[in-house]
Short mmCIF file of C-alpha atoms and ligand atoms in Angstrom, two decimals:
data_model
loop_
_atom_site.label_atom_id
_atom_site.label_comp_id
_atom_site.label_asym_id
_atom_site.label_seq_id
_atom_site.Cartn_x
_atom_site.Cartn_y
_atom_site.Cartn_z
CA MET A 1 -20.32 -35.36 30.89
CA PHE A 2 -18.58 -36.31 27.02
CA SER A 3 -20.59 -36.43 23.73
CA VAL A 4 -23.31 -38.87 23.07
CA SER A 5 -21.97 -38.56 19.23
CA SER A 6 -18.59 -40.83 18.23
CA TRP A 7 -17.36 -37.83 16.12
CA PRO A 8 -19.02 -34.58 16.35
CA LYS A 9 -15.88 -33.33 14.35
CA ALA A 10 -13.04 -35.32 12.95
CA ILE A 11 -9.74 -33.45 13.71
CA ALA A 12 -6.56 -35.26 12.69
CA HIS A 13 -2.78 -34.45 14.45
CA ILE A 14 -0.26 -35.65 11.82
CA ASP A 15 3.59 -35.78 13.17
CA ALA A 16 6.36 -37.34 11.86
CA ASP A 17 8.15 -40.08 13.36
CA ALA A 18 12.17 -38.75 14.09
CA PHE A 19 11.49 -36.46 11.08
CA PHE A 20 15.12 -35.05 10.85
CA VAL A 21 16.68 -38.96 10.53
CA GLU A 22 13.61 -39.83 8.33
CA CYS A 23 14.40 -37.22 5.55
CA GLU A 24 18.28 -37.83 5.61
CA ARG A 25 17.59 -42.04 5.72
CA ALA A 26 14.82 -40.91 2.82
CA THR A 27 17.85 -39.52 1.03
CA ASN A 28 20.51 -41.73 1.90
CA PRO A 29 19.90 -45.56 2.13
CA TYR A 30 22.83 -46.38 3.86
CA LEU A 31 21.29 -44.77 7.12
CA LYS A 32 18.44 -47.45 7.23
CA ASP A 33 18.34 -49.33 9.87
CA ARG A 34 21.38 -47.82 11.71
CA CYS A 35 21.85 -45.85 14.68
CA VAL A 36 21.93 -42.29 13.51
CA ALA A 37 21.79 -38.60 15.00
CA THR A 38 21.87 -35.40 13.69
CA GLY A 39 23.95 -32.56 14.93
CA LYS A 40 27.13 -32.90 13.86
CA GLU A 41 27.77 -29.04 12.91
CA ARG A 42 27.42 -27.86 16.68
CA GLY A 43 28.26 -31.16 18.68
CA ILE A 44 25.11 -31.65 20.32
CA ILE A 45 22.60 -34.43 19.14
CA THR A 46 19.37 -32.31 17.76
CA ALA A 47 17.50 -35.41 16.28
CA LEU A 48 17.88 -39.17 16.36
CA SER A 49 16.49 -42.28 15.25
CA TYR A 50 14.14 -44.65 17.26
CA GLU A 51 17.66 -46.83 16.93
CA ALA A 52 19.77 -44.76 18.93
CA LYS A 53 16.50 -43.58 21.44
CA ALA A 54 16.61 -47.24 22.69
CA LYS A 55 20.27 -47.10 23.34
CA GLY A 56 19.64 -44.46 25.49
CA ILE A 57 20.91 -41.40 23.72
CA LYS A 58 18.86 -38.23 24.08
CA ARG A 59 18.47 -34.85 22.14
CA GLY A 60 20.83 -32.25 23.62
CA MET A 61 23.64 -34.67 24.81
CA MET A 62 27.17 -34.32 23.36
CA VAL A 63 28.24 -36.03 20.32
CA TYR A 64 31.25 -37.32 22.04
CA GLU A 65 28.81 -38.74 25.18
CA ALA A 66 26.65 -40.24 22.28
CA LYS A 67 29.59 -41.81 20.70
CA ARG A 68 30.88 -43.43 23.99
CA ILE A 69 26.83 -45.19 24.76
CA CYS A 70 26.90 -46.32 21.14
CA PRO A 71 30.16 -46.42 19.22
CA GLU A 72 28.29 -47.66 15.86
CA ILE A 73 26.27 -44.04 15.74
CA VAL A 74 26.46 -42.57 12.53
CA ILE A 75 26.29 -38.82 13.29
CA ILE A 76 25.55 -36.29 10.35
CA GLU A 77 25.02 -32.50 10.02
CA SER A 78 21.33 -31.05 10.17
CA ASP A 79 20.26 -30.09 6.94
CA TYR A 80 17.16 -27.53 7.28
CA GLU A 81 16.48 -26.63 3.98
CA LYS A 82 15.91 -30.45 3.31
CA TYR A 83 14.03 -31.41 6.11
CA SER A 84 11.52 -27.93 4.91
CA LEU A 85 11.43 -29.30 1.72
CA PHE A 86 9.92 -32.87 3.10
CA SER A 87 7.86 -30.68 5.13
CA ILE A 88 6.56 -28.75 1.55
CA ARG A 89 5.44 -32.28 0.33
CA MET A 90 4.01 -33.47 3.30
CA PHE A 91 1.58 -30.82 3.79
CA ASP A 92 0.66 -30.71 0.25
CA ILE A 93 -0.27 -34.83 0.16
CA LEU A 94 -2.44 -33.57 3.19
CA ARG A 95 -4.35 -30.95 1.01
CA ARG A 96 -4.99 -33.78 -1.37
CA PHE A 97 -7.61 -35.28 1.41
CA SER A 98 -8.70 -31.94 2.96
CA PRO A 99 -7.95 -28.50 2.42
CA VAL A 100 -8.21 -27.38 5.83
CA VAL A 101 -4.63 -27.52 6.83
CA GLU A 102 -3.05 -25.86 9.50
CA GLU A 103 1.18 -25.95 9.21
CA TYR A 104 1.42 -26.64 12.82
CA SER A 105 5.60 -27.20 13.07
CA VAL A 106 8.12 -28.16 10.30
CA ASP A 107 6.79 -31.78 11.04
CA GLU A 108 3.45 -31.69 12.17
CA ALA A 109 -0.36 -30.67 10.89
CA PHE A 110 -3.75 -30.40 12.06
CA MET A 111 -6.51 -30.99 9.74
CA ASN A 112 -10.09 -31.19 9.49
CA LEU A 113 -11.53 -35.08 8.25
CA THR A 114 -15.42 -33.87 9.60
CA GLY A 115 -17.69 -35.35 6.63
CA LEU A 116 -15.12 -37.00 4.60
CA ARG A 117 -16.18 -40.26 5.53
CA ARG A 118 -19.15 -40.23 2.93
CA LEU A 119 -16.89 -38.67 0.33
CA TYR A 120 -14.04 -41.50 0.95
CA HIS A 121 -16.66 -44.45 1.47
CA SER A 122 -14.48 -45.14 4.56
CA SER A 123 -14.19 -44.77 8.36
CA TYR A 124 -11.66 -41.74 9.76
CA GLU A 125 -9.44 -44.45 10.92
CA LYS A 126 -9.12 -45.88 7.32
CA ILE A 127 -9.18 -42.45 5.94
CA ALA A 128 -5.93 -41.86 8.21
CA LYS A 129 -4.35 -45.37 7.57
CA THR A 130 -4.57 -43.78 3.66
CA ILE A 131 -2.47 -40.10 4.81
CA GLN A 132 0.03 -42.45 6.49
CA GLU A 133 0.72 -44.81 3.63
CA THR A 134 0.83 -42.00 1.22
CA ILE A 135 3.38 -40.12 2.99
CA LYS A 136 5.12 -43.27 3.54
CA ARG A 137 4.92 -44.19 -0.36
CA GLU A 138 5.62 -40.81 -2.00
CA LEU A 139 8.23 -39.54 1.27
CA ASP A 140 9.93 -42.77 2.21
CA ILE A 141 9.17 -41.16 5.99
CA SER A 142 6.70 -42.24 8.76
CA VAL A 143 4.38 -40.30 10.50
CA SER A 144 2.01 -41.14 13.45
CA ILE A 145 -2.06 -39.86 13.62
CA GLY A 146 -4.39 -39.02 16.21
CA ILE A 147 -7.73 -38.78 15.13
CA ALA A 148 -10.27 -36.86 17.93
CA PRO A 149 -13.34 -34.53 17.91
CA THR A 150 -10.59 -32.00 18.92
CA LYS A 151 -7.45 -30.64 18.35
CA VAL A 152 -5.87 -31.00 22.31
CA LEU A 153 -7.37 -34.91 22.09
CA ALA A 154 -5.77 -35.08 18.59
CA LYS A 155 -2.42 -33.62 19.52
CA LEU A 156 -2.55 -36.05 22.64
CA GLY A 157 -3.61 -39.46 20.28
CA SER A 158 -0.83 -39.16 17.68
CA LYS A 159 2.29 -39.47 20.23
CA LEU A 160 0.30 -42.49 22.01
CA ASN A 161 1.20 -45.35 19.39
CA LYS A 162 4.59 -43.77 17.80
CA PRO A 163 5.93 -44.46 15.62
CA TYR A 164 3.78 -45.32 12.28
CA GLY A 165 0.58 -45.80 14.80
CA ILE A 166 -2.73 -44.34 14.23
CA THR A 167 -5.05 -43.63 17.78
CA ALA A 168 -8.41 -42.65 17.09
CA ILE A 169 -10.30 -41.23 19.81
CA LYS A 170 -14.09 -41.40 19.62
CA ALA A 171 -15.96 -39.39 22.01
CA LYS A 172 -17.54 -41.72 24.00
CA GLU A 173 -14.38 -43.15 24.90
CA ILE A 174 -12.12 -39.48 25.75
CA HIS A 175 -12.19 -40.64 29.65
CA ILE A 176 -10.40 -44.14 28.58
CA TYR A 177 -7.56 -42.18 27.31
CA LEU A 178 -7.72 -39.43 29.82
CA LYS A 179 -6.95 -41.28 32.75
CA ASN A 180 -3.51 -42.17 31.78
CA ILE A 181 -2.41 -39.17 30.82
CA ARG A 182 -0.33 -36.95 33.21
CA VAL A 183 -1.67 -32.96 33.12
CA GLU A 184 1.77 -31.90 32.30
CA ASP A 185 1.83 -34.08 29.44
CA ILE A 186 -1.59 -32.04 27.74
CA TRP A 187 -0.91 -29.38 24.94
CA GLY A 188 -0.81 -26.44 26.24
CA ILE A 189 -0.11 -26.94 29.80
CA GLY A 190 3.25 -25.51 31.21
CA LYS A 191 5.23 -26.87 34.40
CA ASN A 192 3.62 -23.99 36.56
CA THR A 193 0.30 -24.73 35.78
CA ALA A 194 0.70 -28.31 36.33
CA ALA A 195 2.65 -27.49 39.56
CA LEU A 196 -0.60 -25.53 40.92
CA LEU A 197 -2.75 -27.97 39.63
CA TYR A 198 -0.90 -31.20 41.62
CA LYS A 199 -1.84 -28.49 44.46
CA PHE A 200 -5.27 -29.44 43.94
CA ASN A 201 -4.74 -33.19 43.58
CA ILE A 202 -5.66 -32.99 39.40
CA LYS A 203 -3.13 -35.27 38.31
CA THR A 204 -4.56 -36.47 35.24
CA ALA A 205 -5.76 -35.31 32.23
CA LEU A 206 -9.45 -36.63 33.81
CA ASP A 207 -8.97 -35.35 36.72
CA PHE A 208 -8.97 -32.00 35.30
CA ALA A 209 -11.71 -32.30 32.58
CA ASN A 210 -13.51 -33.63 35.70
CA GLN A 211 -13.60 -30.82 37.51
CA ASN A 212 -16.67 -28.24 37.37
CA GLU A 213 -16.24 -24.93 34.81
CA TYR A 214 -16.40 -22.91 38.35
CA PHE A 215 -13.21 -24.09 39.34
CA ILE A 216 -11.20 -23.71 35.87
CA ARG A 217 -12.50 -19.86 35.70
CA ARG A 218 -11.45 -19.14 39.64
CA TYR A 219 -7.82 -20.67 39.10
CA LEU A 220 -7.10 -20.23 35.66
CA SER A 221 -6.63 -18.17 32.70
CA LYS A 222 -8.57 -18.47 29.46
CA PRO A 223 -6.58 -20.73 27.43
CA TYR A 224 -7.09 -23.09 30.02
CA ILE A 225 -10.67 -23.07 29.52
CA ALA A 226 -10.22 -23.60 26.15
CA ILE A 227 -8.01 -26.42 27.07
CA TYR A 228 -10.39 -27.77 29.20
CA LYS A 229 -13.75 -27.89 26.96
CA GLU A 230 -11.65 -29.62 24.10
CA LEU A 231 -10.31 -32.24 26.72
CA LYS A 232 -14.20 -32.91 27.24
CA GLY A 233 -14.59 -33.49 23.44
CA GLU A 234 -15.73 -29.44 22.76
CA SER A 235 -13.86 -28.38 19.89
CA VAL A 236 -13.32 -24.46 20.47
CA ILE A 237 -9.70 -23.85 19.09
CA PRO A 238 -9.95 -23.48 15.29
CA ILE A 239 -7.74 -24.86 12.70
CA ASP A 240 -5.35 -21.92 11.58
CA GLU A 241 -5.52 -22.64 7.79
CA LYS A 242 -3.46 -19.44 7.16
CA SER A 243 -0.26 -20.08 9.93
CA LYS A 244 2.76 -21.38 7.90
CA THR A 245 5.93 -22.83 8.63
CA SER A 246 8.62 -19.92 8.29
CA TYR A 247 11.66 -21.06 6.01
CA LYS A 248 10.50 -21.91 2.64
CA SER A 249 13.00 -21.27 -0.16
CA ILE A 250 16.00 -22.80 -2.10
CA SER A 251 18.71 -20.11 -2.38
CA LYS A 252 21.95 -20.39 -3.84
CA ALA A 253 24.02 -17.80 -3.76
CA LYS A 254 27.81 -17.03 -5.13
CA SER A 255 30.46 -14.31 -2.87
CA PHE A 256 33.47 -13.04 -4.94
CA HIS A 257 36.49 -12.16 -3.34
CA LYS A 258 36.81 -9.02 -5.69
CA ALA A 259 33.92 -7.10 -6.10
CA ILE A 260 32.17 -7.31 -9.71
CA ASN A 261 31.03 -4.71 -12.04
CA ASP A 262 30.47 -6.04 -15.47
CA LYS A 263 26.89 -6.57 -16.22
CA ASP A 264 27.42 -9.67 -18.39
CA ILE A 265 29.76 -11.52 -15.26
CA LEU A 266 26.65 -11.06 -12.96
CA LEU A 267 23.96 -12.43 -14.96
CA GLY A 268 26.05 -14.95 -15.86
CA GLU A 269 26.80 -15.69 -11.99
CA LEU A 270 22.81 -15.85 -11.42
CA ILE A 271 22.07 -17.66 -14.31
CA ASN A 272 24.28 -19.96 -12.63
CA ASN A 273 22.87 -19.28 -9.09
CA LEU A 274 19.31 -20.32 -10.75
CA GLU A 275 20.57 -23.44 -12.20
CA LYS A 276 21.55 -24.62 -8.98
CA ALA A 277 18.74 -23.69 -7.06
CA CYS A 278 16.48 -25.48 -10.06
CA GLN A 279 18.43 -28.51 -9.87
CA LYS A 280 17.62 -29.07 -5.98
CA ALA A 281 13.97 -27.90 -6.95
CA ARG A 282 13.70 -30.82 -9.65
CA ARG A 283 15.48 -32.97 -6.98
CA TYR A 284 12.71 -32.28 -4.22
CA LYS A 285 9.80 -32.46 -7.07
CA LEU A 286 9.07 -28.91 -5.94
CA ALA A 287 8.49 -25.73 -8.19
CA ALA A 288 8.64 -22.13 -7.16
CA LYS A 289 5.79 -19.44 -7.66
CA ARG A 290 8.43 -16.74 -6.85
CA LEU A 291 11.61 -16.00 -7.96
CA ILE A 292 14.06 -13.67 -5.64
CA VAL A 293 17.09 -11.97 -7.34
CA PHE A 294 19.74 -10.20 -4.93
CA LEU A 295 22.47 -8.23 -5.36
CA LYS A 296 24.93 -7.41 -2.46
CA THR A 297 27.29 -4.40 -2.87
CA ASP A 298 30.89 -3.63 -2.07
CA ASP A 299 29.55 -1.86 1.04
CA PHE A 300 27.25 -4.45 2.01
CA LYS A 301 23.98 -3.10 0.56
CA THR A 302 21.51 -5.63 -0.59
CA TYR A 303 19.30 -5.28 -3.50
CA THR A 304 16.02 -7.67 -3.98
CA ALA A 305 14.18 -7.89 -6.79
CA LYS A 306 10.65 -10.29 -6.09
CA ILE A 307 9.15 -11.78 -9.59
CA LYS A 308 5.65 -13.48 -8.92
CA LEU A 309 5.42 -15.80 -11.83
CA LYS A 310 3.00 -16.58 -13.93
CA THR A 311 3.60 -20.58 -14.01
CA ALA A 312 5.05 -22.29 -11.45
CA SER A 313 8.78 -23.56 -12.12
CA ASN A 314 11.90 -25.28 -11.70
CA ILE A 315 13.09 -24.91 -14.93
CA PRO A 316 15.99 -22.23 -15.94
CA ASN A 317 14.86 -21.95 -19.46
CA ILE A 318 11.64 -21.05 -18.59
CA LEU A 319 13.28 -18.70 -15.86
CA THR A 320 15.94 -16.69 -17.41
CA ASP A 321 13.47 -14.09 -18.77
CA SER A 322 12.03 -13.06 -15.02
CA LEU A 323 15.75 -13.31 -13.79
CA LYS A 324 17.09 -10.84 -16.51
CA SER A 325 14.08 -8.34 -15.83
CA GLY A 326 14.41 -8.42 -12.38
CA PHE A 327 18.27 -8.11 -12.57
CA MET A 328 17.93 -4.94 -14.54
CA SER A 329 15.63 -3.60 -11.73
CA ILE A 330 18.22 -3.56 -9.31
CA TYR A 331 21.56 -3.35 -11.07
CA LYS A 332 23.17 -0.29 -11.14
CA GLU A 333 25.94 0.50 -14.26
CA ASN A 334 28.68 2.27 -11.45
CA THR A 335 28.35 -0.12 -8.37
CA SER A 336 30.40 -3.05 -7.94
CA TYR A 337 28.55 -6.39 -6.26
CA ARG A 338 30.46 -8.72 -3.52
CA GLN A 339 27.25 -11.62 -4.08
CA THR A 340 24.80 -12.33 -6.56
CA GLY A 341 22.19 -15.02 -5.71
CA VAL A 342 18.97 -16.41 -6.37
CA ALA A 343 16.11 -17.87 -4.53
CA LEU A 344 13.13 -19.81 -5.53
CA ALA A 345 10.26 -19.17 -3.54
CA GLU A 346 6.31 -20.44 -2.32
CA LEU A 347 7.49 -23.80 -3.36
CA THR A 348 4.67 -26.23 -4.48
CA THR A 349 4.47 -29.39 -5.83
CA LYS A 350 1.53 -28.40 -8.19
CA THR A 351 2.98 -27.17 -11.61
CA MET A 352 -0.31 -25.15 -12.96
CA TYR A 353 -0.33 -23.92 -16.48
CA ASP A 354 -1.97 -20.96 -16.98
CA LEU A 355 -4.24 -21.01 -19.92
CA PHE A 356 -2.32 -19.04 -22.04
CA ASP A 357 1.04 -20.97 -21.35
CA ASN A 358 2.74 -22.68 -24.03
CA ILE A 359 2.15 -26.10 -23.12
CA ASP A 360 4.03 -28.00 -25.07
CA ARG A 361 7.05 -25.68 -24.44
CA ILE A 362 6.64 -26.03 -20.96
CA LYS A 363 6.78 -29.81 -21.29
CA LYS A 364 9.73 -30.03 -23.76
CA ALA A 365 11.62 -28.42 -21.50
CA ASN A 366 10.74 -30.42 -18.68
CA ASN A 367 11.48 -33.60 -20.30
CA LEU A 368 15.20 -31.98 -21.64
CA TYR A 369 15.80 -30.91 -18.17
CA GLU A 370 15.43 -34.96 -16.99
CA ALA A 371 17.80 -35.84 -19.59
CA VAL A 372 20.01 -33.45 -18.23
CA ASP A 373 19.74 -34.37 -14.91
CA LYS A 374 20.19 -37.87 -15.80
CA ILE A 375 23.51 -37.21 -17.40
CA ASN A 376 24.94 -34.90 -14.44
CA ALA A 377 24.04 -37.04 -12.28
CA THR A 378 26.06 -39.79 -13.79
CA TYR A 379 29.02 -37.52 -14.99
CA GLY A 380 28.93 -34.73 -12.32
CA THR A 381 26.70 -31.35 -11.73
CA LYS A 382 28.54 -29.08 -14.11
CA THR A 383 28.61 -31.46 -17.28
CA ILE A 384 25.64 -29.53 -18.67
CA ARG A 385 25.06 -26.01 -18.02
CA LEU A 386 23.45 -23.19 -20.06
CA ALA A 387 25.37 -21.57 -22.35
CA ARG A 388 25.54 -18.27 -20.36
CA SER A 389 26.78 -19.41 -17.26
CA ASP A 390 29.89 -21.14 -18.75
CA MET A 391 30.60 -17.75 -20.77
CA ALA A 392 30.43 -15.96 -17.18
CA VAL A 393 32.92 -17.90 -15.64
CA GLU A 394 35.40 -18.40 -18.59
CA LYS A 395 35.15 -14.30 -18.80
CA LYS A 396 36.07 -13.98 -15.18
CA LYS A 397 38.78 -15.90 -15.57
CA GLY A 398 39.97 -13.63 -18.65
CA ARG A 399 39.79 -16.54 -21.34
CA LYS A 400 38.06 -15.23 -24.45
CA LYS A 401 36.17 -18.40 -25.80
CA PRO A 402 34.35 -20.82 -23.30
CA ASN A 403 36.36 -24.38 -23.41
CA VAL A 404 33.40 -26.47 -21.64
CA THR A 405 30.46 -25.24 -23.02
CA ILE A 406 27.85 -28.18 -24.34
CA MET A 407 24.72 -26.71 -24.04
CA LYS A 408 23.82 -23.45 -25.86
CA ASP A 409 20.86 -21.37 -24.69
CA ILE A 410 18.49 -23.95 -25.41
CA LYS A 411 15.11 -22.80 -27.52
CA VAL A 412 12.50 -25.03 -26.70
MG1 MG B 1 7.46 -35.43 15.10
#
């Protein structure tokens, strides 16, 4: 019933292990090897480490219950922005190996590896191992990978050897794997369908794959026929390269108790927002391809300017001109504003330079900001800022001269 070739196609499913907790650990070494869970903000466990799982703690449990079971557990607030930034970098690593990548969820992807054995001079298992090690080395998070001739089988495979496992399901060996998998554990088969299948004594994935197609068509709808074919090793569900996980920007905003209409102050606040957003982007080694500027008026209307950038960047100086023109396109003289904000969107790990960009200038700015980040990390985040954003702060306070300006508008 199954194919004779081992790899008619090679589809990989990459699934991060305890993803939220691993992102927290990668940014805070104190959490390594400890029982850790996220969800402090709502009082419900949303994600947990394998150590916590081993103690019997489960997702959805109340925080106080978890503490009763495991008093030493460290419970932290979820930081979804952080997780999505790790996610972008993980997908970018995958795209180095194959251009055909589907971002299935924040911590899961499908990719097509078919034909890459020749390019990498190694087996699909070894390619998967290299992908796994690259993600571990660069992001310090662990992923499990399933490789198989179809998406449905690859998705089953990534679960079989968690954490930090690799499972390669060759076409000839599919039946060995399927006999140990319950129908309700197949991707796309829900409780109701499983209950129906049980009535026909179809309990394992192998039972399901062994039915004749007539039976499947008689009792189930179209999506299940696709699952049935994929279980047998026939690839019919394509990799959707267009699907993107939704949240992909870094935003920083500032609200005012008293509405403001002074152009200089507003622009200064926006530059301040921009610096904070850029600092975060640099920390995660990401650059924006689009800059979004927004102003919220006293009567709660939001005006937004979206600027497509010629060069992906995370350097305030490079982005200031775009910020100003965006601001000028939405600012109105006789309106008061409650909030300013900046979002860095279409984040990427690549900083691509246009042929006409002044590369020297960009490199100088990059070096400068590396130094700025180091100083701010040592002496506090506000030690060095653009003069403009300081002036805004001081002007708002009613002081004539800024007393903490350290860096003038840098000319690079
Ligand atoms: Mg996962």
